[in-house]
Amino acid sequence: MSKLNRSTLSSLDSAVKVPGYDLAAVRGGIAHIGVGAFHRAHQAVYVDRLLNQGLAMDWGIVGIGLLPPDAAMRDALRDQDYLYTVLVKHADGSLEPHVVGSIIDYLFAPDDPEAVLSALTDPAIRIVSLTITEGGYHVDQSTGELDLDDALRADLVPGAVPATAFGFIVEALARRRAADIAPFTAMSCDNIQGNGPLARHVITDFARLRDPELGAWIEANVAFPNSMVDRITPVTTDADRALLTVEFDLEDRWPVVCEPYLQWVLEDEFCTGRPPFELAGVQVVDEVAPYELMKLRLLNAGHQALGYLGYLAGYRYAHEAAQDPLFAEFLLGYMEQEATPSLDPVPGVDLAAYRAQLIERFANPYVADTLARLCTDSSDRIPKFLVPVIQYQLAHGGPVHRSALVVASWARYAEGVDEQGQPIDVVDQRRAAVQARAQHNLDEPLLFLADESLFGALREDASFTALYTAALGELHTHGARATLEQWPPADLD
């Protein structure tokens, strides 16, 4: 068995694709904060593609971890000379492993914060990219403004050693400005609508709190390209590690498992150059918003449409629910009849084909994406993915009965007990408040809709609440499957 590192690349199974470029010749041009499964299956793969074409040799990635759990990624990557395996699982059961070499270093900030700042200040680093999850942007969900929590306040103390992503970014930009070094582009790759404008807003606001002139300089000189990213990347399991060993005689401490589908739509806004991403398959465009809404309202909201109902019905994996004709028909009906009418035209995209492809992707049994993952942090997801669809349809007289059932299924899921009486581990930043309201689903069903920061004014819309309360009642009385079989009732259709 071969342990993955530079010295073993030439002896790996011939089925494993390995870097076709000189790893020692790659130089850092991108620093990435938040090296997790998605980054390694997405952005790092695109850079690896360029390197395999003999391009972008000065655009290697320096990974940066800020949080204590990131020490595990530090150790895994260092032990393997920063190499790792991407294992693509196709729907027919075939496997496609390839070793990625685009990450050339990994800095763990708690070990040496000054080393991180030195890297971010290096003129060679021209892009600082981010996958820090939505919660990492410190935004107040009700106002959209910067939420100045204790961690950010600590980073604003004069002379403080940074601890947050914003603290490191702003300190590095301050040092670059003082040394007359061109600023880097701050490129969010998080699954957030308007991730570029959001990053600009919160980072410049944070910088202004530290120094108004610095904030103004950042806003005027730093680029924050918007982007849409897509690839289903479930959590790596011990079974995945064992699969690599059994099938390919390869030992990898932390491989990445993903589906074949890969998409990145990126706004062409960079202040200090960029790799030729378009040559690696990135859609470099002037306007990302249409693609972004397509993904959020079809794929992401589609996950919510499948997740709660599937879980309540007894399924535990996305493919189990997506392969069930009853659930697939409901999901397709939501996408066709409710989500698609709310979209702007999407250049170059056949939406009917995209919808069909989504069903196929969700049904891939080898990806083994859990419904529990799809149901995580619903209070972040539903307001952004589904509520805008409902609001659009209500304003234009369109149908919302499927969306109403999805919201009701979240409320039922949030009660924390499934239809077999087994506990549900509700994972949500607002768990306490959400579950407290869900406990009153039977005696005060509209209470779940009371938080306007989540649902806007939906609680006041009689046409929506009639559908919602009926759906909630059906879920309690008959269960998810029986509700889907006859939804909506004739008197509400």
Short mmCIF file of C-alpha atoms in Angstrom, two decimals:
data_model
loop_
_atom_site.label_atom_id
_atom_site.label_comp_id
_atom_site.label_asym_id
_atom_site.label_seq_id
_atom_site.Cartn_x
_atom_site.Cartn_y
_atom_site.Cartn_z
CA MET A 1 0.00 0.00 0.00
CA SER A 2 1.28 3.46 -0.97
CA LYS A 3 1.04 6.38 1.43
CA LEU A 4 0.31 9.51 -0.55
CA ASN A 5 3.25 11.92 -0.81
CA ARG A 6 5.57 13.24 -3.50
CA SER A 7 7.90 10.28 -3.34
CA THR A 8 5.15 7.75 -4.05
CA LEU A 9 3.40 9.49 -6.95
CA SER A 10 5.26 7.55 -9.63
CA SER A 11 4.35 4.21 -8.06
CA LEU A 12 0.60 4.73 -7.65
CA ASP A 13 -1.99 2.59 -9.40
CA SER A 14 -2.24 3.62 -13.06
CA ALA A 15 -5.94 4.37 -12.56
CA VAL A 16 -5.04 7.25 -10.25
CA LYS A 17 -4.37 10.43 -12.18
CA VAL A 18 -1.41 12.35 -10.74
CA PRO A 19 -0.09 15.88 -11.36
CA GLY A 20 1.60 16.18 -14.72
CA TYR A 21 3.59 19.24 -13.70
CA ASP A 22 6.67 19.89 -11.61
CA LEU A 23 5.30 20.34 -8.09
CA ALA A 24 8.50 22.06 -6.94
CA ALA A 25 8.10 24.73 -9.61
CA VAL A 26 4.69 25.95 -8.46
CA ARG A 27 4.74 29.29 -6.63
CA GLY A 28 2.03 30.79 -4.45
CA GLY A 29 -0.29 33.41 -5.92
CA ILE A 30 -3.50 32.63 -4.01
CA ALA A 31 -3.98 32.43 -0.25
CA HIS A 32 -7.13 30.57 0.72
CA ILE A 33 -8.78 30.90 4.13
CA GLY A 34 -10.94 27.91 5.06
CA VAL A 35 -9.46 24.83 3.40
CA GLY A 36 -12.25 22.28 3.69
CA ALA A 37 -13.74 19.60 1.49
CA PHE A 38 -15.51 22.00 -0.83
CA HIS A 39 -12.49 24.17 -1.54
CA ARG A 40 -10.36 21.12 -2.24
CA ALA A 41 -13.00 19.66 -4.60
CA HIS A 42 -13.69 22.97 -6.34
CA GLN A 43 -11.32 25.95 -6.57
CA ALA A 44 -8.19 23.88 -5.98
CA VAL A 45 -9.29 21.50 -8.75
CA TYR A 46 -9.64 24.37 -11.24
CA VAL A 47 -6.13 25.61 -10.39
CA ASP A 48 -4.83 22.05 -10.69
CA ARG A 49 -6.35 21.86 -14.18
CA LEU A 50 -4.44 24.97 -15.21
CA LEU A 51 -1.21 23.61 -13.79
CA ASN A 52 -1.69 20.41 -15.76
CA GLN A 53 -1.92 22.56 -18.89
CA GLY A 54 1.43 24.17 -18.05
CA LEU A 55 -0.34 27.38 -17.04
CA ALA A 56 -0.61 29.45 -13.85
CA MET A 57 2.59 28.12 -12.31
CA ASP A 58 2.72 31.26 -10.16
CA TRP A 59 -0.87 30.82 -8.93
CA GLY A 60 -0.43 27.95 -6.47
CA ILE A 61 -2.54 28.00 -3.31
CA VAL A 62 -1.31 28.67 0.22
CA GLY A 63 -3.93 27.31 2.58
CA ILE A 64 -4.72 29.11 5.83
CA GLY A 65 -6.55 27.71 8.84
CA LEU A 66 -7.76 30.00 11.62
CA LEU A 67 -9.75 27.75 13.95
CA PRO A 68 -8.51 25.06 16.36
CA PRO A 69 -10.19 22.22 14.38
CA ASP A 70 -8.13 23.28 11.34
CA ALA A 71 -5.08 21.72 12.98
CA ALA A 72 -6.29 18.36 11.67
CA MET A 73 -6.15 19.64 8.09
CA ARG A 74 -2.69 21.07 8.75
CA ASP A 75 -1.44 17.70 9.93
CA ALA A 76 -3.05 15.70 7.13
CA LEU A 77 -1.73 17.93 4.36
CA ARG A 78 1.76 18.32 5.80
CA ASP A 79 2.08 14.56 6.20
CA GLN A 80 1.34 14.16 2.48
CA ASP A 81 3.43 17.02 1.07
CA TYR A 82 0.14 18.94 0.67
CA LEU A 83 -1.18 16.38 -1.81
CA TYR A 84 -4.63 14.83 -1.52
CA THR A 85 -6.98 12.71 -3.60
CA VAL A 86 -10.25 13.84 -5.15
CA LEU A 87 -12.43 10.75 -5.56
CA VAL A 88 -15.22 11.40 -8.04
CA LYS A 89 -18.12 9.00 -7.65
CA HIS A 90 -20.20 8.52 -10.79
CA ALA A 91 -23.85 7.46 -10.72
CA ASP A 92 -23.00 4.13 -12.42
CA GLY A 93 -20.69 3.22 -9.55
CA SER A 94 -17.44 3.95 -11.35
CA LEU A 95 -14.70 5.79 -9.49
CA GLU A 96 -12.35 8.47 -10.78
CA PRO A 97 -9.47 9.27 -8.42
CA HIS A 98 -7.00 12.05 -9.09
CA VAL A 99 -4.31 13.58 -6.95
CA VAL A 100 -4.36 17.37 -6.68
CA GLY A 101 -1.14 19.34 -6.18
CA SER A 102 -2.31 22.94 -6.40
CA ILE A 103 -2.09 23.51 -2.63
CA ILE A 104 1.60 24.11 -1.97
CA ASP A 105 1.59 25.08 1.72
CA TYR A 106 -0.69 25.32 4.73
CA LEU A 107 -0.39 27.88 7.52
CA PHE A 108 -2.19 27.35 10.82
CA ALA A 109 -2.73 30.78 12.34
CA PRO A 110 -2.75 29.73 16.03
CA ASP A 111 0.74 28.27 15.47
CA ASP A 112 2.19 31.44 14.00
CA PRO A 113 -0.13 34.35 13.18
CA GLU A 114 2.78 36.45 11.97
CA ALA A 115 3.59 33.83 9.33
CA VAL A 116 0.03 34.19 8.04
CA LEU A 117 0.33 37.97 7.91
CA SER A 118 3.68 37.67 6.16
CA ALA A 119 2.10 35.46 3.49
CA LEU A 120 -0.87 37.80 3.04
CA THR A 121 1.47 40.76 2.70
CA ASP A 122 3.71 39.06 0.15
CA PRO A 123 3.34 40.86 -3.23
CA ALA A 124 3.22 37.44 -4.91
CA ILE A 125 -0.15 36.78 -3.25
CA ARG A 126 -2.61 38.57 -5.50
CA ILE A 127 -5.82 36.80 -4.51
CA VAL A 128 -7.10 35.95 -1.04
CA SER A 129 -10.05 33.59 -1.39
CA LEU A 130 -12.53 32.48 1.23
CA THR A 131 -14.73 29.53 2.11
CA ILE A 132 -15.57 30.43 5.70
CA THR A 133 -19.31 29.54 5.61
CA GLU A 134 -22.07 32.07 5.93
CA GLY A 135 -21.57 32.43 9.66
CA GLY A 136 -17.98 33.54 9.09
CA TYR A 137 -19.15 36.85 7.60
CA HIS A 138 -20.47 38.13 10.94
CA VAL A 139 -23.69 39.51 9.47
CA ASP A 140 -26.79 40.33 11.49
CA GLN A 141 -29.50 38.33 9.68
CA SER A 142 -32.20 40.85 10.50
CA THR A 143 -30.37 43.99 9.34
CA GLY A 144 -27.73 42.74 6.91
CA GLU A 145 -25.15 44.82 8.76
CA LEU A 146 -21.86 43.78 10.35
CA ASP A 147 -22.43 41.98 13.64
CA LEU A 148 -19.60 43.16 15.85
CA ASP A 149 -19.22 40.16 18.14
CA ASP A 150 -16.53 39.60 20.77
CA ALA A 151 -14.07 38.06 18.31
CA LEU A 152 -14.26 41.02 15.94
CA ARG A 153 -14.06 43.51 18.81
CA ALA A 154 -10.88 41.82 20.00
CA ASP A 155 -9.37 42.20 16.53
CA LEU A 156 -10.08 45.94 16.62
CA VAL A 157 -7.98 46.53 19.74
CA PRO A 158 -4.87 48.49 18.67
CA GLY A 159 -1.90 46.17 18.32
CA ALA A 160 -4.02 43.02 18.69
CA VAL A 161 -2.88 39.80 17.05
CA PRO A 162 -5.67 38.95 14.59
CA ALA A 163 -7.81 35.88 15.11
CA THR A 164 -10.66 36.25 12.60
CA ALA A 165 -10.61 36.18 8.81
CA PHE A 166 -11.51 39.88 8.72
CA GLY A 167 -8.82 40.71 11.24
CA PHE A 168 -6.12 39.03 9.14
CA ILE A 169 -7.38 40.45 5.84
CA VAL A 170 -7.64 44.03 7.08
CA GLU A 171 -4.29 43.94 8.90
CA ALA A 172 -2.61 42.53 5.78
CA LEU A 173 -4.18 45.19 3.59
CA ALA A 174 -3.09 47.89 6.06
CA ARG A 175 0.49 46.60 5.87
CA ARG A 176 0.38 46.45 2.08
CA ARG A 177 -0.93 50.00 1.92
CA ALA A 178 1.80 51.23 4.28
CA ALA A 179 4.49 49.46 2.25
CA ASP A 180 3.05 50.66 -1.08
CA ILE A 181 2.31 47.06 -2.14
CA ALA A 182 -0.64 46.61 -4.47
CA PRO A 183 -3.72 45.18 -2.72
CA PHE A 184 -4.94 41.66 -3.34
CA THR A 185 -8.36 40.69 -4.64
CA ALA A 186 -10.66 39.32 -1.92
CA MET A 187 -12.58 36.50 -3.61
CA SER A 188 -15.42 34.83 -1.73
CA CYS A 189 -16.18 31.28 -2.87
CA ASP A 190 -18.91 30.70 -0.30
CA ASN A 191 -22.39 29.52 -1.21
CA ILE A 192 -23.99 32.87 -0.45
CA GLN A 193 -26.06 35.06 -2.72
CA GLY A 194 -24.03 38.13 -3.62
CA ASN A 195 -20.91 36.79 -1.93
CA GLY A 196 -18.72 39.44 -3.55
CA PRO A 197 -20.82 42.46 -2.53
CA LEU A 198 -21.28 40.91 0.91
CA ALA A 199 -17.53 40.51 1.39
CA ARG A 200 -16.97 44.08 0.23
CA HIS A 201 -19.61 45.41 2.60
CA VAL A 202 -18.54 43.67 5.78
CA ILE A 203 -14.78 43.89 5.24
CA THR A 204 -14.81 47.60 4.43
CA ASP A 205 -17.18 48.29 7.33
CA PHE A 206 -14.86 46.41 9.67
CA ALA A 207 -11.84 48.30 8.29
CA ARG A 208 -13.58 51.66 8.83
CA LEU A 209 -14.11 50.83 12.48
CA ARG A 210 -10.37 50.40 12.76
CA ASP A 211 -9.37 53.35 10.56
CA PRO A 212 -11.82 55.31 8.36
CA GLU A 213 -9.08 56.14 5.85
CA LEU A 214 -8.07 52.50 5.57
CA GLY A 215 -11.69 51.52 5.00
CA ALA A 216 -12.04 54.08 2.23
CA TRP A 217 -8.78 52.90 0.62
CA ILE A 218 -9.95 49.27 0.66
CA GLU A 219 -13.30 50.16 -0.88
CA ALA A 220 -11.60 52.15 -3.61
CA ASN A 221 -8.77 49.73 -4.41
CA VAL A 222 -9.67 46.14 -3.48
CA ALA A 223 -11.72 44.01 -5.89
CA PHE A 224 -14.43 41.70 -4.53
CA PRO A 225 -15.65 39.56 -7.44
CA ASN A 226 -19.03 37.92 -7.13
CA SER A 227 -19.26 34.20 -7.84
CA MET A 228 -21.54 31.17 -7.92
CA VAL A 229 -20.06 27.82 -6.94
CA ASP A 230 -21.50 24.34 -7.23
CA ARG A 231 -20.37 20.81 -6.46
CA ILE A 232 -21.95 18.34 -4.06
CA THR A 233 -19.19 17.38 -1.63
CA PRO A 234 -20.29 15.24 1.32
CA VAL A 235 -18.23 14.73 4.46
CA THR A 236 -15.36 12.28 3.98
CA THR A 237 -15.88 9.06 5.94
CA ASP A 238 -13.62 6.22 7.06
CA ALA A 239 -15.42 4.10 4.46
CA ASP A 240 -14.21 6.51 1.77
CA ARG A 241 -10.63 6.19 3.01
CA ALA A 242 -10.98 2.41 3.02
CA LEU A 243 -12.40 2.48 -0.51
CA LEU A 244 -9.27 4.20 -1.79
CA THR A 245 -7.14 1.59 -0.07
CA VAL A 246 -9.11 -1.40 -1.34
CA GLU A 247 -9.65 -0.20 -4.91
CA PHE A 248 -6.41 1.67 -5.57
CA ASP A 249 -3.96 0.56 -2.87
CA LEU A 250 -3.67 4.20 -1.81
CA GLU A 251 -3.56 5.57 1.73
CA ASP A 252 -4.79 9.15 1.99
CA ARG A 253 -5.46 10.65 5.42
CA TRP A 254 -8.10 13.05 4.12
CA PRO A 255 -9.36 12.48 0.59
CA VAL A 256 -12.28 14.43 -0.84
CA VAL A 257 -15.36 12.68 -2.21
CA CYS A 258 -17.58 14.46 -4.72
CA GLU A 259 -19.96 14.13 -7.63
CA PRO A 260 -18.80 14.53 -11.26
CA TYR A 261 -20.63 17.85 -11.71
CA LEU A 262 -18.52 20.98 -11.24
CA GLN A 263 -19.46 24.61 -11.87
CA TRP A 264 -17.99 28.01 -11.07
CA VAL A 265 -19.42 31.23 -12.47
CA LEU A 266 -17.08 34.10 -11.67
CA GLU A 267 -17.32 37.84 -12.20
CA ASP A 268 -14.30 39.25 -14.00
CA GLU A 269 -13.31 41.82 -11.37
CA PHE A 270 -9.72 41.54 -10.14
CA CYS A 271 -7.38 44.31 -9.06
CA THR A 272 -4.00 42.55 -9.36
CA GLY A 273 -4.47 39.98 -12.08
CA ARG A 274 -5.88 36.45 -12.04
CA PRO A 275 -5.18 33.01 -13.48
CA PRO A 276 -6.80 32.22 -16.86
CA PHE A 277 -9.66 30.47 -15.09
CA GLU A 278 -11.75 30.25 -18.25
CA LEU A 279 -9.20 27.81 -19.70
CA ALA A 280 -9.99 25.44 -16.83
CA GLY A 281 -13.74 25.53 -17.40
CA VAL A 282 -14.73 28.47 -15.20
CA GLN A 283 -17.53 30.61 -16.65
CA VAL A 284 -16.00 34.08 -16.39
CA VAL A 285 -18.85 36.56 -16.89
CA ASP A 286 -19.78 40.20 -16.42
CA GLU A 287 -22.89 39.44 -14.35
CA VAL A 288 -23.25 36.46 -11.99
CA ALA A 289 -26.70 37.20 -10.53
CA PRO A 290 -28.85 35.17 -12.99
CA TYR A 291 -26.75 32.03 -12.47
CA GLU A 292 -26.69 32.64 -8.75
CA LEU A 293 -30.48 32.85 -8.44
CA MET A 294 -30.85 29.76 -10.61
CA LYS A 295 -28.71 27.71 -8.25
CA LEU A 296 -30.12 29.14 -5.03
CA ARG A 297 -33.77 28.69 -5.99
CA LEU A 298 -33.49 25.40 -7.88
CA LEU A 299 -30.59 23.44 -6.38
CA ASN A 300 -30.38 24.86 -2.86
CA ALA A 301 -34.10 25.29 -2.28
CA GLY A 302 -34.54 21.92 -4.00
CA HIS A 303 -32.37 20.39 -1.31
CA GLN A 304 -34.73 21.86 1.30
CA ALA A 305 -37.76 20.54 -0.58
CA LEU A 306 -36.26 17.07 -0.49
CA GLY A 307 -34.59 17.19 2.91
CA TYR A 308 -37.27 17.59 5.58
CA LEU A 309 -39.95 15.54 3.84
CA GLY A 310 -37.49 12.79 3.01
CA TYR A 311 -36.16 12.66 6.56
CA LEU A 312 -39.64 12.62 8.10
CA ALA A 313 -40.61 9.78 5.75
CA GLY A 314 -37.70 7.69 7.03
CA TYR A 315 -35.04 8.31 4.41
CA ARG A 316 -31.56 9.30 5.55
CA TYR A 317 -29.77 9.96 2.25
CA ALA A 318 -30.59 12.38 -0.56
CA HIS A 319 -30.41 9.68 -3.21
CA GLU A 320 -32.99 7.55 -1.40
CA ALA A 321 -35.55 10.34 -1.55
CA ALA A 322 -34.59 11.50 -5.06
CA GLN A 323 -34.96 7.95 -6.42
CA ASP A 324 -38.50 7.74 -5.01
CA PRO A 325 -40.86 8.82 -7.84
CA LEU A 326 -43.26 10.49 -5.40
CA PHE A 327 -40.54 12.75 -3.97
CA ALA A 328 -38.88 13.36 -7.33
CA GLU A 329 -42.20 14.42 -8.86
CA PHE A 330 -42.82 16.83 -5.99
CA LEU A 331 -39.32 18.31 -6.32
CA LEU A 332 -39.63 18.71 -10.07
CA GLY A 333 -43.05 20.34 -9.65
CA TYR A 334 -41.58 22.84 -7.18
CA MET A 335 -38.74 23.69 -9.56
CA GLU A 336 -40.94 23.98 -12.67
CA GLN A 337 -44.04 25.66 -11.28
CA GLU A 338 -42.79 27.80 -8.40
CA ALA A 339 -39.04 28.44 -8.57
CA THR A 340 -38.44 28.86 -12.32
CA PRO A 341 -41.03 31.64 -12.83
CA SER A 342 -39.13 33.71 -10.23
CA LEU A 343 -35.88 33.60 -12.22
CA ASP A 344 -34.44 36.07 -14.70
CA PRO A 345 -33.21 34.66 -18.03
CA VAL A 346 -29.97 32.72 -17.53
CA PRO A 347 -27.63 33.17 -20.53
CA GLY A 348 -26.65 29.92 -22.20
CA VAL A 349 -28.61 27.66 -19.81
CA ASP A 350 -31.45 25.30 -20.77
CA LEU A 351 -33.43 25.42 -17.53
CA ALA A 352 -35.44 22.29 -18.33
CA ALA A 353 -32.22 20.34 -18.83
CA TYR A 354 -30.74 21.90 -15.67
CA ARG A 355 -33.75 20.81 -13.61
CA ALA A 356 -33.57 17.27 -14.95
CA GLN A 357 -29.85 17.18 -14.25
CA LEU A 358 -30.46 18.24 -10.66
CA ILE A 359 -32.75 15.26 -10.10
CA GLU A 360 -30.06 12.98 -11.53
CA ARG A 361 -27.38 14.55 -9.32
CA PHE A 362 -29.47 14.21 -6.18
CA ALA A 363 -30.18 10.58 -7.06
CA ASN A 364 -26.51 9.56 -7.33
CA PRO A 365 -26.28 6.80 -4.70
CA TYR A 366 -22.51 6.79 -4.54
CA VAL A 367 -22.18 10.36 -3.34
CA ALA A 368 -24.20 9.36 -0.26
CA ASP A 369 -25.12 12.90 0.71
CA THR A 370 -27.09 12.84 3.96
CA LEU A 371 -30.46 14.49 4.41
CA ALA A 372 -29.26 15.63 7.84
CA ARG A 373 -26.62 17.74 6.08
CA LEU A 374 -29.26 19.26 3.80
CA CYS A 375 -31.37 20.14 6.84
CA THR A 376 -28.49 21.81 8.71
CA ASP A 377 -28.70 25.57 9.42
CA SER A 378 -32.18 25.88 7.95
CA SER A 379 -32.64 29.33 9.43
CA ASP A 380 -29.79 30.49 7.18
CA ARG A 381 -31.06 28.61 4.13
CA ILE A 382 -34.84 28.96 3.99
CA PRO A 383 -34.89 32.79 4.12
CA LYS A 384 -32.45 33.04 1.22
CA PHE A 385 -33.36 30.05 -0.92
CA LEU A 386 -37.11 29.58 -0.57
CA VAL A 387 -38.78 32.64 0.94
CA PRO A 388 -37.93 34.86 -2.08
CA VAL A 389 -39.65 32.31 -4.32
CA ILE A 390 -42.76 32.41 -2.15
CA GLN A 391 -42.77 36.21 -2.07
CA TYR A 392 -42.40 36.42 -5.86
CA GLN A 393 -45.20 33.95 -6.48
CA LEU A 394 -47.56 35.65 -4.03
CA ALA A 395 -46.88 39.02 -5.64
CA HIS A 396 -47.58 37.61 -9.12
CA GLY A 397 -50.51 35.37 -8.30
CA GLY A 398 -48.57 32.16 -8.82
CA PRO A 399 -48.83 28.83 -6.98
CA VAL A 400 -47.10 28.36 -3.63
CA HIS A 401 -48.63 25.13 -2.33
CA ARG A 402 -45.44 23.13 -2.73
CA SER A 403 -43.34 25.85 -1.07
CA ALA A 404 -45.86 26.05 1.77
CA LEU A 405 -45.47 22.31 2.33
CA VAL A 406 -41.68 22.68 2.43
CA VAL A 407 -41.92 25.37 5.12
CA ALA A 408 -44.39 23.23 7.06
CA SER A 409 -42.06 20.24 6.78
CA TRP A 410 -39.26 22.36 8.28
CA ALA A 411 -41.56 23.31 11.15
CA ARG A 412 -42.43 19.63 11.68
CA TYR A 413 -38.75 18.60 11.47
CA ALA A 414 -37.82 21.34 13.98
CA GLU A 415 -40.00 19.66 16.60
CA GLY A 416 -37.03 17.33 17.02
CA VAL A 417 -38.86 13.99 16.80
CA ASP A 418 -39.47 12.00 13.62
CA GLU A 419 -42.57 10.05 12.63
CA GLN A 420 -41.24 6.94 14.34
CA GLY A 421 -40.76 8.81 17.60
CA GLN A 422 -36.98 8.92 17.25
CA PRO A 423 -35.10 12.12 18.17
CA ILE A 424 -33.91 14.44 15.40
CA ASP A 425 -30.66 16.29 16.00
CA VAL A 426 -31.66 19.75 14.80
CA VAL A 427 -28.45 21.59 13.87
CA ASP A 428 -29.08 25.31 13.51
CA GLN A 429 -27.52 28.53 14.78
CA ARG A 430 -31.02 29.53 15.93
CA ARG A 431 -31.88 26.11 17.23
CA ALA A 432 -33.27 27.19 20.60
CA ALA A 433 -35.62 29.81 19.17
CA VAL A 434 -36.70 27.70 16.20
CA GLN A 435 -37.43 24.65 18.34
CA ALA A 436 -39.24 26.71 20.95
CA ARG A 437 -41.68 27.94 18.31
CA ALA A 438 -42.01 24.49 16.76
CA GLN A 439 -43.23 23.06 20.07
CA HIS A 440 -46.44 25.05 19.53
CA ASN A 441 -47.13 23.71 16.02
CA LEU A 442 -50.30 21.96 17.15
CA ASP A 443 -51.85 24.62 19.39
CA GLU A 444 -50.53 27.77 17.64
CA PRO A 445 -49.32 26.76 14.15
CA LEU A 446 -48.59 30.27 12.90
CA LEU A 447 -46.13 30.93 15.71
CA PHE A 448 -43.41 29.22 13.70
CA LEU A 449 -43.75 32.00 11.10
CA ALA A 450 -43.51 34.80 13.67
CA ASP A 451 -39.83 35.67 13.14
CA GLU A 452 -39.90 38.28 10.38
CA SER A 453 -36.14 38.05 9.92
CA LEU A 454 -36.78 34.52 8.61
CA PHE A 455 -40.16 34.80 6.90
CA GLY A 456 -40.83 38.48 6.30
CA ALA A 457 -44.59 39.12 6.34
CA LEU A 458 -45.68 35.62 5.28
CA ARG A 459 -47.55 35.18 8.55
CA GLU A 460 -49.89 37.99 7.46
CA ASP A 461 -50.68 36.51 4.04
CA ALA A 462 -53.90 34.56 4.35
CA SER A 463 -53.46 32.62 1.10
CA PHE A 464 -50.07 31.34 2.22
CA THR A 465 -51.01 30.62 5.82
CA ALA A 466 -54.07 28.61 4.73
CA LEU A 467 -51.80 26.30 2.75
CA TYR A 468 -49.14 26.24 5.46
CA THR A 469 -51.49 25.35 8.31
CA ALA A 470 -53.21 22.71 6.19
CA ALA A 471 -49.83 21.19 5.30
CA LEU A 472 -48.70 21.18 8.92
CA GLY A 473 -51.91 19.49 9.97
CA GLU A 474 -51.56 16.84 7.27
CA LEU A 475 -47.97 16.12 8.29
CA HIS A 476 -49.04 15.58 11.89
CA THR A 477 -52.09 13.50 11.02
CA HIS A 478 -50.92 11.41 8.09
CA GLY A 479 -47.13 11.79 7.80
CA ALA A 480 -44.89 13.00 5.00
CA ARG A 481 -45.52 10.30 2.39
CA ALA A 482 -49.30 10.32 2.71
CA THR A 483 -49.30 14.12 2.62
CA LEU A 484 -47.30 14.14 -0.61
CA GLU A 485 -49.61 11.58 -2.19
CA GLN A 486 -52.63 13.87 -1.92
CA TRP A 487 -51.09 17.35 -1.75
CA PRO A 488 -52.70 19.85 -2.07
CA PRO A 489 -56.16 18.80 -0.87
CA ALA A 490 -58.86 19.47 -3.42
CA ASP A 491 -60.41 22.27 -1.38
CA LEU A 492 -57.10 24.17 -1.38
CA ASP A 493 -55.92 23.49 -4.94
#
